[in-house]
Amino acid sequence: QVKLVQSGAEVEKPGASVKLSCKASGYSFTGYYLHWVRQAPGQGLEWMGWINPYSGGTTYAQKFQGRVTMTSDTSISTAYMELSRLRSDDTAVYYCARDGEQWSPTPGEFDYWGPGTLVTVSS
Amino acid sequence: DIQMTQSPSTLSASVGDRVTIACRASQSLNAWLAWYQQKPGKAPKLLIYKASTLESGVPSRFSGSGSGTEFTLTISSLQPDDFATYYCQQYNNYPLTFGGGTKVDIK
């Protein structure tokens, strides 16, 4: 079955960087784009961007351009999301989610989600 | 960016009630809209995609309708497991955006 396993909680200081991982199993990792979505405490969902694990191609939300880097390692079916110059308002749960459309170059619905990684930014 | 507005933000209902949640987009989405259910401390779960297609394994009491800028999620007979927060999401344009959520709680 499809499974996305995310790395553990992180506590970082303002100005630092964090790199989260999302390990996929149960399907062809290179066949589906992966999205990253975050949710601040008590707030709604915010899309950050997505990656084509096969080519490494990415599309980022403009809000995060220059601060976010999404990468993938096909040899271990793992995607990564690095966020730099952290601020207190980056405190959130970060989810990876699989795009529901195989081989589609345009985004679709998110059919499988990881459990999320809590990132706390605090001095 | 496309703004997604959900209403109501909170909805109090009883088991067995028919529940309707609205989602309005600031520009046309065609049918590129999904609905998710989220319970506290858990990841969202896909319910509906392409505005009206029921995701595999989702109970048939959930249905979606609409096109263009107006969309609706309906739960035909609310069950105890359905008390949760529901989000709509557009994937017609970048950046992908979500509605603010509708919390369905017990009346």
Short mmCIF file of C-alpha atoms in Angstrom, two decimals, chain A residues 35 37 39 43-47 50 59 61-62 95 101 105-115, chain B residues 1 32 34 36 38 41-46 48-50 55 87 89 91 94-100:
data_model
loop_
_atom_site.label_atom_id
_atom_site.label_comp_id
_atom_site.label_asym_id
_atom_site.label_seq_id
_atom_site.Cartn_x
_atom_site.Cartn_y
_atom_site.Cartn_z
CA HIS A 35 3.75 18.26 -2.93
CA VAL A 37 1.97 21.63 2.37
CA GLN A 39 -0.19 24.07 8.53
CA GLN A 43 -4.57 27.45 11.05
CA GLY A 44 -5.41 26.26 7.56
CA LEU A 45 -3.39 24.55 4.87
CA GLU A 46 -0.77 26.29 2.73
CA TRP A 47 0.79 24.83 -0.41
CA TRP A 50 5.94 20.37 -5.68
CA THR A 59 7.49 24.58 -8.92
CA ALA A 61 4.81 29.06 -4.44
CA GLN A 62 6.09 32.59 -4.93
CA TYR A 95 3.21 17.54 5.16
CA GLU A 101 -2.32 11.98 -11.32
CA PRO A 105 2.73 17.70 -15.68
CA THR A 106 -0.14 19.71 -14.19
CA PRO A 107 -1.08 19.45 -10.53
CA GLY A 108 -3.93 17.29 -9.38
CA GLU A 109 -5.54 16.37 -6.11
CA PHE A 110 -3.44 15.05 -3.21
CA ASP A 111 -4.37 11.43 -2.75
CA TYR A 112 -1.91 10.28 -0.10
CA TRP A 113 -0.40 12.31 2.72
CA GLY A 114 2.42 11.76 5.14
CA PRO A 115 1.71 12.13 8.86
CA ASP B 1 -3.66 34.07 -6.44
CA TRP B 32 -10.30 21.41 -10.71
CA ALA B 34 -10.86 18.82 -4.30
CA TYR B 36 -10.44 17.02 2.18
CA GLN B 38 -9.02 16.58 8.56
CA GLY B 41 -3.57 15.81 14.89
CA LYS B 42 -3.99 13.96 11.60
CA ALA B 43 -3.16 14.63 7.97
CA PRO B 44 -5.96 15.62 5.63
CA LYS B 45 -7.76 12.87 3.76
CA LEU B 46 -8.95 13.21 0.17
CA ILE B 48 -13.65 14.33 -3.60
CA TYR B 49 -11.64 15.41 -6.65
CA LYS B 50 -12.51 17.00 -9.98
CA GLU B 55 -12.22 9.03 -3.98
CA TYR B 87 -11.17 22.04 3.29
CA GLN B 89 -8.62 23.19 -2.60
CA TYR B 91 -5.59 23.03 -8.49
CA TYR B 94 -0.49 28.17 -9.25
CA PRO B 95 -0.20 28.66 -6.38
CA LEU B 96 -2.55 25.89 -5.35
CA THR B 97 -4.78 27.29 -2.62
CA PHE B 98 -7.08 26.02 0.08
CA GLY B 99 -10.21 27.39 1.64
CA GLY B 100 -10.08 28.44 5.26
#
